[in-house]
Structures are given as C-alpha cells and as structure tokens.
Coordinates of C-alpha atoms in Angstrom, one line a residue:
M221 CA -14.1 37.5 -14.1
A222 CA -11.1 35.7 -12.7
I223 CA -10.9 35.5 -8.9
G224 CA -7.5 35.2 -7.2
P225 CA -6.7 32.4 -4.7
A226 CA -7.8 32.8 -1.1
S227 CA -5.0 33.3 1.3
V228 CA -5.2 31.7 4.7
T229 CA -3.2 32.6 7.8
E230 CA -5.5 31.4 10.6
P231 CA -7.9 28.5 10.6
T232 CA -11.4 29.5 9.9
E233 CA -14.8 27.8 9.8
E234 CA -15.4 28.2 6.1
V235 CA -12.8 29.4 3.5
D236 CA -13.5 30.3 -0.1
T237 CA -11.9 27.4 -1.9
G238 CA -13.9 27.7 -5.1
R239 CA -16.4 25.1 -4.0
L240 CA -18.9 24.3 -6.8
E241 CA -22.1 24.6 -4.7
D242 CA -24.2 25.5 -7.8
A243 CA -22.6 23.0 -10.2
S244 CA -24.8 20.3 -11.7
P245 CA -24.5 16.8 -10.4
R246 CA -23.2 15.7 -13.8
R247 CA -20.3 18.2 -13.6
V248 CA -19.5 17.2 -10.0
L249 CA -19.5 13.5 -11.1
M250 CA -17.1 14.2 -14.0
I251 CA -14.7 16.1 -11.7
V252 CA -14.7 13.3 -9.1
L253 CA -14.2 10.6 -11.8
A254 CA -11.3 12.6 -13.4
I255 CA -9.6 12.8 -10.0
V256 CA -10.2 9.1 -9.2
A257 CA -8.9 8.1 -12.6
A258 CA -5.6 9.9 -11.9
T259 CA -5.2 8.1 -8.6
E260 CA -5.6 4.7 -10.2
I261 CA -2.0 4.9 -11.5
V262 CA -0.7 4.0 -8.0
P263 CA -2.3 0.5 -7.8
F264 CA -1.2 0.0 -11.4
H265 CA 2.4 0.8 -10.4
Y266 CA 2.2 -1.7 -7.5
S267 CA 0.5 -4.6 -9.4
F268 CA 2.6 -4.3 -12.6
I269 CA 5.9 -4.5 -10.8
S270 CA 4.9 -7.3 -8.5
M271 CA 4.0 -9.4 -11.6
S272 CA 6.9 -8.4 -13.8
V273 CA 9.9 -8.8 -11.5
R274 CA 10.5 -12.3 -12.7
L275 CA 10.4 -11.1 -16.3
I276 CA 12.6 -8.1 -15.7
G277 CA 15.4 -10.1 -14.0
P278 CA 16.7 -12.0 -17.1
D279 CA 17.2 -8.7 -19.0
F280 CA 19.3 -7.2 -16.1
P281 CA 21.6 -10.0 -15.0
S282 CA 23.8 -7.5 -13.2
A283 CA 20.9 -6.8 -10.7
G284 CA 21.3 -10.2 -9.1
S285 CA 19.5 -10.3 -5.8
Q286 CA 18.7 -6.5 -6.0
L287 CA 15.5 -6.9 -7.9
A288 CA 13.5 -6.3 -4.7
W289 CA 14.7 -2.7 -4.8
L290 CA 12.1 -2.1 -7.5
N291 CA 9.4 -2.4 -4.9
T292 CA 11.4 -1.0 -2.0
L293 CA 12.5 2.2 -3.9
Y294 CA 8.9 2.9 -5.0
A295 CA 7.6 2.7 -1.4
L296 CA 10.6 4.6 -0.2
V297 CA 10.3 7.6 -2.5
G298 CA 6.5 7.6 -2.2
G299 CA 6.7 7.6 1.6
V300 CA 9.1 10.5 1.7
A301 CA 7.2 12.5 -1.0
V302 CA 3.8 12.4 0.5
P303 CA 4.3 14.8 3.5
V304 CA 6.4 17.2 1.3
A305 CA 3.9 17.2 -1.6
G306 CA 1.1 17.5 0.9
K307 CA 2.6 20.6 2.4
L308 CA 3.3 22.1 -1.0
S309 CA -0.3 21.4 -2.1
D310 CA -1.5 23.6 0.7
M311 CA 0.8 26.4 -0.4
V312 CA 0.6 26.4 -4.2
G313 CA -2.6 24.4 -5.1
K314 CA -3.6 20.8 -5.0
K315 CA -4.3 20.3 -8.7
R316 CA -1.0 21.9 -9.6
V317 CA 0.9 19.5 -7.3
I318 CA -1.0 16.5 -8.6
L319 CA -0.2 17.4 -12.2
V320 CA 3.5 17.8 -11.4
C321 CA 3.5 14.4 -9.6
L322 CA 1.8 12.8 -12.6
L323 CA 4.3 14.4 -15.0
L324 CA 7.3 13.2 -13.1
S325 CA 5.9 9.6 -12.7
T326 CA 5.1 9.6 -16.4
I327 CA 8.7 10.4 -17.2
G328 CA 9.8 7.6 -14.9
S329 CA 7.5 5.1 -16.7
A330 CA 8.8 6.1 -20.1
V331 CA 12.4 5.9 -18.9
D332 CA 11.8 2.3 -17.6
A333 CA 10.1 1.3 -20.8
L334 CA 13.2 2.4 -22.8
T335 CA 16.2 1.7 -20.7
H336 CA 18.6 -1.2 -20.8
S337 CA 20.6 0.0 -17.7
W338 CA 19.8 -1.4 -14.3
T339 CA 20.8 1.9 -12.6
V340 CA 18.6 4.0 -15.0
L341 CA 15.7 1.5 -14.4
L342 CA 15.9 2.2 -10.6
V343 CA 16.0 6.0 -11.3
G344 CA 12.8 5.6 -13.4
R345 CA 11.2 3.5 -10.7
A346 CA 12.0 6.3 -8.1
L347 CA 10.3 8.8 -10.4
Q348 CA 7.3 6.6 -10.6
G349 CA 7.1 6.7 -6.8
L350 CA 6.4 10.4 -7.0
A351 CA 2.9 9.5 -8.1
F352 CA 2.1 8.2 -4.6
P353 CA 1.2 11.6 -3.1
V354 CA -1.6 11.9 -5.7
L355 CA -3.7 9.6 -3.6
A356 CA -3.5 11.6 -0.4
I357 CA -3.8 15.1 -2.1
S358 CA -6.8 14.0 -4.1
Y359 CA -9.0 13.8 -1.0
G360 CA -8.2 17.4 -0.1
L361 CA -9.0 18.6 -3.7
I362 CA -12.4 16.9 -3.6
R363 CA -13.0 18.4 -0.2
D364 CA -12.3 21.9 -1.6
L365 CA -14.4 21.6 -4.8
V366 CA -17.4 19.3 -4.2
P367 CA -20.6 20.8 -2.7
R368 CA -20.4 20.4 1.1
R369 CA -23.5 18.0 1.2
M370 CA -21.8 15.6 -1.2
V371 CA -18.2 15.6 0.2
A372 CA -18.5 12.5 2.4
V373 CA -19.9 10.3 -0.4
A374 CA -17.6 11.7 -3.0
I375 CA -14.6 11.1 -0.8
A376 CA -15.8 7.5 -0.2
V377 CA -16.2 6.9 -3.9
A378 CA -12.7 8.1 -4.5
G379 CA -11.4 5.8 -1.8
G380 CA -13.3 2.8 -3.2
G381 CA -12.0 3.6 -6.7
T382 CA -8.5 2.3 -5.7
G383 CA -10.0 -1.1 -5.4
V384 CA -10.9 -1.1 -9.1
G385 CA -7.3 -0.3 -10.0
A386 CA -6.0 -3.0 -7.8
V387 CA -8.1 -5.6 -9.8
L388 CA -7.7 -4.0 -13.3
G389 CA -3.9 -4.0 -12.8
P390 CA -3.5 -7.8 -12.8
L391 CA -6.0 -8.2 -15.6
A392 CA -4.4 -5.6 -17.8
G393 CA -0.9 -6.7 -16.8
G394 CA -1.7 -10.4 -17.5
A395 CA -3.0 -9.6 -20.9
L396 CA 0.0 -7.4 -21.8
T397 CA 2.7 -9.8 -20.5
D398 CA 1.0 -12.7 -22.3
H399 CA 1.4 -11.0 -25.7
Y400 CA 4.2 -8.5 -25.2
S401 CA 7.3 -8.0 -23.1
W402 CA 7.4 -6.5 -19.6
R403 CA 8.2 -3.1 -21.2
S404 CA 4.6 -2.9 -22.3
L405 CA 3.5 -2.5 -18.7
F406 CA 5.6 0.7 -18.4
W407 CA 4.3 1.9 -21.7
F408 CA 0.8 1.4 -20.4
C409 CA 1.6 3.4 -17.3
T410 CA 3.0 6.2 -19.5
L411 CA -0.1 6.4 -21.7
Y412 CA -2.5 6.1 -18.8
S413 CA -0.8 8.9 -16.9
V414 CA -0.8 11.2 -20.0
V415 CA -4.6 10.6 -20.6
T416 CA -5.6 11.0 -17.0
G417 CA -3.4 14.0 -16.6
L418 CA -5.1 15.7 -19.5
L419 CA -8.5 14.9 -18.0
M420 CA -7.4 16.5 -14.8
L421 CA -6.1 19.5 -16.6
L422 CA -9.3 20.0 -18.7
L423 CA -12.1 19.0 -16.3
V424 CA -10.9 19.7 -12.8
P425 CA -10.6 23.4 -11.6
E426 CA -7.9 24.4 -9.1
T427 CA -8.8 25.1 -5.5
R428 CA -8.5 28.7 -4.5
L429 CA -7.2 27.7 -1.0
R430 CA -3.6 28.8 -0.3
V431 CA -1.7 28.9 2.9
R432 CA 0.8 31.7 3.4
S433 CA 3.8 29.7 4.4
R434 CA 7.4 28.8 3.4
L435 CA 8.7 25.3 2.9
D436 CA 10.6 24.1 6.0
Y437 CA 13.8 22.8 4.3
L438 CA 15.5 21.5 7.5
G439 CA 12.3 19.8 8.6
T440 CA 11.9 18.3 5.1
V441 CA 15.4 16.9 5.2
L442 CA 15.0 15.5 8.7
L443 CA 11.6 14.0 8.0
G444 CA 12.5 12.6 4.6
A445 CA 15.8 11.0 5.8
G446 CA 14.1 9.6 8.9
I447 CA 11.2 8.0 7.0
A448 CA 13.7 6.7 4.4
L449 CA 15.9 5.0 6.9
V450 CA 13.0 3.4 8.8
L451 CA 11.4 2.1 5.6
V452 CA 14.6 0.7 4.3
Y453 CA 14.9 -1.3 7.6
L454 CA 11.4 -2.5 7.4
S455 CA 11.7 -3.4 3.7
R456 CA 15.1 -5.0 3.8
G457 CA 15.5 -6.2 7.4
S458 CA 14.3 -9.7 6.6
D459 CA 17.2 -10.1 4.0
W460 CA 19.8 -8.4 6.1
G461 CA 18.9 -9.8 9.5
W462 CA 16.6 -7.9 11.9
G463 CA 19.0 -7.9 14.8
R464 CA 22.3 -7.3 13.0
G465 CA 24.2 -4.2 13.8
T466 CA 24.3 -2.8 10.3
S467 CA 20.6 -3.5 9.9
L468 CA 19.6 -1.9 13.2
A469 CA 21.7 1.2 12.3
W470 CA 19.1 2.0 9.7
L471 CA 16.3 1.8 12.2
I472 CA 18.0 3.6 15.0
G473 CA 19.3 6.3 12.7
G474 CA 15.8 6.8 11.3
L475 CA 14.2 7.1 14.7
V476 CA 16.8 9.6 15.9
L477 CA 16.1 11.7 12.9
L478 CA 12.4 11.6 13.4
V479 CA 12.8 12.6 17.0
L480 CA 15.0 15.5 15.9
F481 CA 12.4 16.4 13.3
Y482 CA 9.6 16.7 15.9
A483 CA 11.9 18.7 18.2
W484 CA 12.7 21.1 15.3
E485 CA 9.0 21.4 14.3
T486 CA 8.1 22.7 17.7
R487 CA 10.4 25.7 17.1
A488 CA 10.2 26.1 13.3
P489 CA 8.3 29.3 12.1
D490 CA 6.6 27.3 9.3
P491 CA 6.5 23.6 10.3
I492 CA 5.9 21.1 7.6
M493 CA 3.7 19.2 10.1
S494 CA 2.1 21.1 12.9
P495 CA 3.1 19.5 16.3
A496 CA -0.2 20.7 17.7
L497 CA -2.0 18.8 15.0
L498 CA 0.0 15.7 15.7
R499 CA -0.9 15.9 19.4
S500 CA -4.6 16.4 18.7
S501 CA -6.6 13.4 20.0
R502 CA -8.8 13.3 16.9
L503 CA -5.9 13.0 14.4
G504 CA -3.8 10.9 16.7
S505 CA -6.4 8.3 17.2
L506 CA -7.0 8.2 13.4
L507 CA -3.3 7.7 12.7
V508 CA -3.0 4.9 15.2
W509 CA -6.1 3.2 13.9
A510 CA -5.0 3.7 10.3
F511 CA -1.6 2.2 11.0
L512 CA -3.2 -0.9 12.4
L513 CA -5.6 -1.3 9.6
N514 CA -2.9 -0.7 7.0
V515 CA -1.0 -3.6 8.6
C516 CA -4.1 -5.8 8.1
T517 CA -4.8 -4.7 4.5
Q518 CA -1.3 -5.1 3.3
G519 CA -0.5 -8.3 5.3
L520 CA -3.6 -10.1 4.3
S521 CA -3.3 -9.0 0.6
Y522 CA 0.3 -10.4 0.7
L523 CA -0.9 -13.7 2.1
L524 CA -3.8 -14.1 -0.2
G525 CA -1.5 -13.7 -3.3
Y526 CA 1.0 -16.2 -2.0
L527 CA -1.7 -18.8 -1.1
A528 CA -3.5 -18.5 -4.4
E529 CA -0.5 -18.6 -6.7
G530 CA 1.9 -20.8 -4.7
P531 CA 2.4 -24.5 -5.5
G532 CA 0.4 -26.9 -3.4
G533 CA -1.1 -30.4 -3.6
A534 CA 0.4 -32.6 -6.2
Q535 CA 2.5 -29.7 -7.7
G536 CA 3.9 -28.9 -4.2
E537 CA 4.8 -32.5 -3.6
A538 CA 6.5 -32.7 -7.0
L539 CA 8.6 -29.7 -6.2
K540 CA 9.6 -31.2 -2.8
Q541 CA 10.6 -34.4 -4.6
Q542 CA 12.6 -32.5 -7.1
V543 CA 14.6 -30.8 -4.4
A544 CA 15.1 -34.1 -2.5
V545 CA 16.4 -35.7 -5.7
G546 CA 18.7 -32.8 -6.4
A547 CA 20.2 -33.1 -2.9
A548 CA 20.6 -36.8 -3.3
Q549 CA 22.4 -36.3 -6.7
Q550 CA 24.8 -33.8 -5.1
A551 CA 25.6 -36.3 -2.3
A552 CA 26.0 -39.1 -4.8
Q553 CA 28.6 -37.1 -6.8
Q554 CA 30.5 -36.2 -3.6
S555 CA 30.5 -39.8 -2.2
G556 CA 30.7 -41.8 -5.5
A557 CA 27.8 -43.9 -4.4
P558 CA 25.0 -44.8 -6.8
L559 CA 22.1 -42.4 -6.7
A560 CA 19.5 -45.2 -6.4
S561 CA 21.2 -46.4 -3.2
I562 CA 21.0 -43.1 -1.3
Q563 CA 18.0 -41.4 -2.8
Q564 CA 15.7 -43.0 -0.3
F565 CA 17.4 -41.2 2.6
F566 CA 16.6 -37.7 1.3
T567 CA 13.1 -36.2 1.9
V568 CA 11.7 -32.7 2.2
H569 CA 9.3 -32.1 5.2
G570 CA 6.6 -29.4 5.4
E571 CA 3.2 -28.9 3.8
L572 CA 2.8 -26.4 1.0
P573 CA -0.7 -24.9 1.2
G574 CA -0.7 -23.2 -2.3
L575 CA -3.6 -23.4 -4.7
N576 CA -1.6 -23.3 -8.0
L577 CA -3.7 -20.5 -9.5
T578 CA -2.4 -18.2 -12.2
L579 CA -2.4 -14.5 -11.6
F580 CA -5.4 -14.2 -14.0
Q581 CA -7.3 -16.9 -12.2
F582 CA -6.6 -15.3 -8.8
T583 CA -7.8 -12.0 -10.1
V584 CA -11.0 -13.3 -11.7
R585 CA -12.0 -15.8 -9.0
I586 CA -11.1 -13.8 -5.9
L587 CA -10.0 -10.2 -6.4
L588 CA -12.8 -9.4 -8.8
V589 CA -15.5 -10.2 -6.2
M590 CA -13.6 -8.2 -3.6
S591 CA -13.4 -5.2 -5.9
V592 CA -17.1 -5.2 -6.4
L593 CA -17.5 -5.1 -2.7
Y594 CA -15.0 -2.2 -2.5
V595 CA -17.0 -0.1 -5.0
L596 CA -20.4 -0.9 -3.3
V597 CA -19.4 -0.6 0.3
A598 CA -17.2 2.5 0.2
P599 CA -19.9 4.9 -1.0
L600 CA -22.4 3.4 1.5
T601 CA -19.9 4.1 4.2
G602 CA -19.7 7.7 3.2
W603 CA -23.5 8.0 3.1
S604 CA -23.9 6.4 6.5
A605 CA -21.2 8.6 8.0
T606 CA -23.3 11.7 7.3
R607 CA -26.0 10.2 9.5
F608 CA -24.4 8.0 12.1
G609 CA -20.7 9.2 12.2
L610 CA -17.5 7.4 11.5
R611 CA -16.8 5.6 14.8
L612 CA -18.9 2.6 14.2
P613 CA -17.7 2.1 10.6
A614 CA -14.1 2.3 12.0
A615 CA -14.9 -0.5 14.5
A616 CA -16.8 -2.5 11.8
C617 CA -13.9 -2.3 9.5
A618 CA -11.6 -3.8 12.1
F619 CA -14.2 -6.5 12.9
F620 CA -14.5 -7.7 9.3
F621 CA -10.7 -7.8 8.9
G622 CA -10.5 -9.9 12.1
L623 CA -13.3 -12.1 11.0
G624 CA -11.7 -12.7 7.6
S625 CA -8.4 -13.5 9.3
L626 CA -9.9 -16.1 11.6
L627 CA -11.9 -17.7 8.8
L628 CA -8.7 -18.0 6.8
Y629 CA -6.9 -19.5 9.8
Y630 CA -9.3 -22.5 9.5
F631 CA -10.3 -22.5 5.9
H632 CA -7.8 -21.9 3.1
G633 CA -7.5 -25.3 1.4
S634 CA -9.4 -24.6 -1.8
T635 CA -10.2 -21.8 -4.2
L636 CA -13.8 -21.7 -3.0
Q637 CA -12.8 -21.4 0.7
L638 CA -10.3 -18.6 -0.2
A639 CA -13.0 -16.8 -2.2
L640 CA -15.6 -17.1 0.6
C641 CA -13.2 -16.0 3.3
A642 CA -12.1 -13.1 1.2
L643 CA -15.7 -11.7 1.3
P644 CA -15.5 -10.2 4.8
L645 CA -12.0 -8.8 3.8
G646 CA -13.6 -7.1 0.8
V647 CA -16.3 -5.6 3.1
G648 CA -13.7 -4.4 5.5
A649 CA -11.5 -3.0 2.8
G650 CA -14.5 -1.1 1.4
I651 CA -15.3 0.4 4.8
F652 CA -11.7 1.3 5.2
L653 CA -11.4 3.1 1.9
G654 CA -14.7 5.0 2.6
T655 CA -13.8 5.8 6.2
V656 CA -10.2 6.9 6.3
P657 CA -10.3 9.9 4.0
N658 CA -13.5 11.1 5.6
M659 CA -12.0 10.8 9.1
L660 CA -9.0 12.7 7.8
I661 CA -11.2 15.5 6.5
E662 CA -13.1 15.6 9.9
A663 CA -9.8 15.7 11.8
V664 CA -7.9 18.3 9.9
P665 CA -8.6 22.0 9.3
Q666 CA -9.2 22.8 5.6
E667 CA -6.1 24.9 5.4
Q668 CA -3.9 22.0 6.7
Q669 CA -5.5 19.3 4.6
G670 CA -2.4 18.6 2.6
A671 CA -0.1 18.4 5.6
G672 CA -2.6 16.2 7.4
A673 CA -2.7 13.9 4.4
G674 CA 1.1 13.8 4.5
M675 CA 1.0 12.7 8.1
Y676 CA -1.5 9.9 7.2
G677 CA 0.7 8.9 4.3
V678 CA 3.7 8.4 6.6
F679 CA 1.8 6.3 9.0
G680 CA 0.2 4.3 6.2
S681 CA 3.6 3.6 4.7
F682 CA 4.9 2.5 8.0
G683 CA 1.9 0.2 8.4
S684 CA 2.3 -1.4 5.0
A685 CA 6.0 -1.8 5.4
T686 CA 5.5 -3.3 8.9
A687 CA 3.0 -5.9 7.5
T688 CA 5.4 -7.0 4.8
A689 CA 8.2 -7.2 7.3
V690 CA 6.2 -9.3 9.7
A691 CA 5.0 -11.6 7.0
A692 CA 8.5 -12.0 5.5
A693 CA 10.0 -12.7 8.9
V694 CA 7.4 -15.4 9.9
M695 CA 7.5 -17.0 6.5
A696 CA 11.3 -17.1 6.6
A697 CA 11.2 -18.7 10.0
H698 CA 9.1 -21.6 8.7
P699 CA 10.6 -22.9 5.5
L700 CA 10.6 -26.4 4.1
V701 CA 13.2 -28.7 5.7
L702 CA 15.5 -31.1 3.9
H703 CA 15.6 -34.2 6.1
V704 CA 18.5 -36.7 5.7
S705 CA 18.2 -40.0 7.4
T706 CA 21.1 -42.4 6.8
P707 CA 22.1 -45.4 9.0
G708 CA 23.6 -43.8 12.2
H709 CA 23.0 -40.2 11.1
E710 CA 20.1 -37.8 10.8
S711 CA 20.1 -34.1 9.9
D712 CA 17.6 -31.3 9.1
T713 CA 18.5 -28.3 6.9
K714 CA 16.2 -25.4 6.3
L715 CA 15.7 -24.6 2.7
Q716 CA 16.4 -20.9 2.7
S717 CA 18.1 -20.7 -0.7
G718 CA 17.4 -22.2 -4.0
A719 CA 14.2 -23.1 -5.8
L720 CA 12.0 -23.3 -2.7
A721 CA 13.5 -20.4 -0.7
Q722 CA 10.3 -18.2 -1.0
L723 CA 7.9 -21.0 -0.2
S724 CA 6.8 -21.4 3.4
T725 CA 4.9 -24.1 5.2
E726 CA 1.3 -24.3 6.5
T727 CA 2.5 -23.2 9.9
A728 CA 3.7 -19.8 8.7
Y729 CA 0.3 -19.0 7.2
T730 CA -1.7 -20.0 10.2
R731 CA 0.5 -18.0 12.5
L732 CA 0.3 -15.0 10.3
F733 CA -3.5 -15.2 10.1
L734 CA -3.7 -15.2 13.9
I735 CA -1.2 -12.3 14.1
F736 CA -3.3 -10.2 11.8
A737 CA -6.5 -11.2 13.6
G738 CA -4.9 -9.9 16.8
V739 CA -3.9 -6.6 15.0
A740 CA -7.5 -6.2 13.9
L741 CA -8.8 -6.8 17.4
V742 CA -6.6 -4.0 18.6
G743 CA -7.9 -1.8 15.8
L744 CA -11.5 -2.7 16.9
V745 CA -10.8 -1.5 20.4
V746 CA -9.2 1.7 19.1
G747 CA -12.2 2.3 16.8
L748 CA -14.7 1.9 19.6
L749 CA -12.7 4.4 21.8
M750 CA -12.9 7.1 19.1
R751 CA -15.3 9.5 20.8
Q752 CA -14.5 12.3 18.4
Y753 CA -16.1 10.6 15.5
R754 CA -19.5 9.8 17.0
K755 CA -21.3 12.8 15.4
P756 CA -22.4 12.7 11.8
A757 CA -19.7 13.6 9.3
T758 CA -20.0 17.2 8.0
G759 CA -17.6 17.2 5.1
G760 CA -15.0 19.0 7.1
L761 CA -17.2 21.9 8.3
Q762 CA -16.4 21.2 12.0
S763 CA -12.6 21.2 11.5

C-alpha cells in the first residue's frame, strides 16, 4: 500500500522518512552506490574541462581570452544553484531534485557536444553547472533512507567516492582526447548522466520527508545575485586587477546583497536559509572549518597539477632560451643590428620547478595513490566517528593538510618527492570527505538538511574560489623575468604575456605552500575548539 509523504512543520527527534531499517545490506549497498555514481558526474565536469580548454580554443577563435569562463561559469551556476536546490529538495523530495539536476546537466553536455557557437557552448556549460547540487543533496538522501546505524559509514563512503571520480576523470579524458576530439568528453558526460540517472530512478526510493514551506523568491534573488557577484570577483579578479574600481564593484555589490539577504531572511515567513541555523555554533563552526579546508584542498590540488605538468629542468631552460632569443630577434629587427651581436645581452631569469609529466602520468603516478587513500580513509573516518566523535578527525584532517604543505615546501623537485608528499594530502582529503557530510548531518535537523547542505555549498564554493584566487595572485606576482644587459643599460621585464605567461617561478610555489600550511594550522585550531562534535556521531539522531 502506498504511503504519502510525511509533512513536517516543527523539528522533531525522528521523522518518518521511509528509512529502510529492515532492508538487506545488499539493497542498502546498491542504493548507496547508485547515489554515489550519480555524484561522480561533478568531478568529471571539472577534470574534463580543465584538460580540454586548450583543445576547445582553436574551434572557437572568437572566444579569445574568454576561455576561462568555461570554468568560471560552471562554478558560478553551481554555487548559486546549491542553496536553491537544497531548499527545494526539502520541499518536494531529494531524489526528485537530483533527477531534475541530472537531466538539465545532461542537456547541457549534449548541447556542448553538438554546438559550433561560443555563446551556445557557454549556455551548455551553465546547464552542466546545475549538476553541482547533486553532491550536497545526496548526503541528505542517504541520511533519510539508510538504516540509522549505517548512516555515518554510508555518508563517508559517498564522500570518498568523489575521489574516485577525480582520478577516473583524467584517465578517461586522456584516453578519449588521445583518440577522439574534445567533443567526446561531453558525449561521455551525456551518456554517463543518462545511465546513472536511470540507476537512480530504478534503484533509489524517494524520501518521504517534506517540509511545508514556500520558496522565498526575494531571498533567492538576493542570495543568488550576491553569491554570483562575489564568485565572479574571486574567479576573475586576478585578470581584471584585484584593486581596480570595476573589479571591486563586483565584490562590494555582492557583499551588500548578501547582507540584505540576511536582513530579509530574519523577517521572511519562509526563509531559504534559517538565520537561527546560521547563528548556531554547531553549524557555524563547521562552515568556518569547511571554508578553511576547502581553501587547502582546492589550492593544493591546483599547485600539484601545475608542478607535475609544468615545464622544468632542461625543458624549462629550453623554453626560457626560446623566449630570450625571440626578444633578441625583435630587438635586432628594430635596431638593424645582427642577431648574433645582441643575443648575448638577453636572458630570462627565474627557476621553473615543473616536472614535465603528461596528464596521464600525473594521474597514474600521483593521483591514483591519493584516490586509493580517499576510498580507504573516508569510510574508516565514518566508522570511527560513531565511536569517538568528529572533533578529532576534523583536527587530524587539518594536521595532514598542513604536514603535506610543509613537506611540499621542502621537497617537490622530483616525481617521487611529489608522490610521497602527496600521501598525507590523500589521508587528509579522505578524512575531509568522510567528516564534512557527517558533521553536516549532526549539525542540521533532518527537515532542514537540504537548506543546511546549501549553506555548506556556498561556503565551500567561496573556499575553492578563494584558493584559486590566492594561487593565481601569488603566481602572477612571481613570473619569469626578461633581463636585458647591454653596455650602459640594464632592464627587467616581467613576462606576464606570451608563451610563459602562466608559468611562475620557484618562489611562487614555496610561498603558496607556506600560505596553505598556515590556513591548515588555523583549521587545526578551529577543529580542536569544536566542542559540539566530541560525542559519537549518531547519524543525525541528535539534530
């Protein structure tokens, strides 16, 4: 006999969500795996675009320097969509919202696979960004369906699963781009979303939990616009100039809208984010800690990729020599002097620390080991949380990120060094992926799980964007330098355009590793101060 959805108006200790307490372990496993498989599309979206931008560019010459918007737009739409989709999932059902998000992102992938228009390509990429809420909402769906005793471990498994996608993405993408065009990456995303969407539809039941509420349209507009403006500033500020008036206008405008959003939410009859929930010390400490650790994860991932794939050693020296010769040739043409007589006066200063690895080599030699650690450590974190709480894992997570950052500060001159230093980062990432969703479940009442996930999604997006902005700013401040030394004249010119514009010196990397070590230290202190997470995790029973 069909049972209607449970309606919720007041927080209760236990709500009928359709929890499968009597289900067999096999069925529970199939449900969790189906949900995890659906979330993997997000790391595929990230990794595929990062590796295909250089291939997409020649097919869209009108895009020029705007190719970066392929990543910016995805993060922008995803960051705005998470809180709205989270709220809707509480109102109409989490499975239903996940399927809609997958459908829209599938359409976006198909559009990008077919289009020859730059504008349409951006529209498709924006639609792909609507898959981002699937990650946040999936944790709430698992919480509603999985037997209470298994929630912490199941949530940790789901969190660790994203590490698998982060590694499979480069492997699959490398194989596809080696044999087909960049469009094959979007076709892969299309087919993958269709298959995993069908698995969700057939294997995963819908939660019965519903919240009687209306969508806060004004709050949605204020929040979405505020998040969008801040993310645009963080994503594009390095190119536009952090302190320029037009650039700062995005940041100031976004902050003003977010303040107005909070003021409105204190008076709105059905707020999209409960101000009382935001003010709670349990959720507030989680959001601060998660912001700091998102800075570490995104920033260190960014640096590892650049170090591994960037030119260094003999290849780096050859590139520097090529730029010096090019500058000398230009000077010879302007002055009419023979190239051989002036070439000696042009040199490029600065050490390039890259390891010259291909994307496939980087994935197999470094990321693959990290992904194994993700998958092993995340469930262990969930298991330990049910016995010892989440405070110590939170502190341990920050400790391992700080340790990895300090090791990379001293040792990053070879593939072996990079792989060994990445081990504590893999442990830290596994703890992070197993801890955050469980902390969110312990911090938020069941009937506000979607809204709470939306809050975390906003802070996580800000953390990731901040990390990228900091890394880009520091790397831009330490470029290679063209040194010209002629009799009676010496000059230095920073190479901020041309072939080496995106290549930074050793100094940039060492400073960034210290910065992220400092961020991890702050995260360690915040984790140790989390008194609310000292008790064993309950799978959300205490919320």
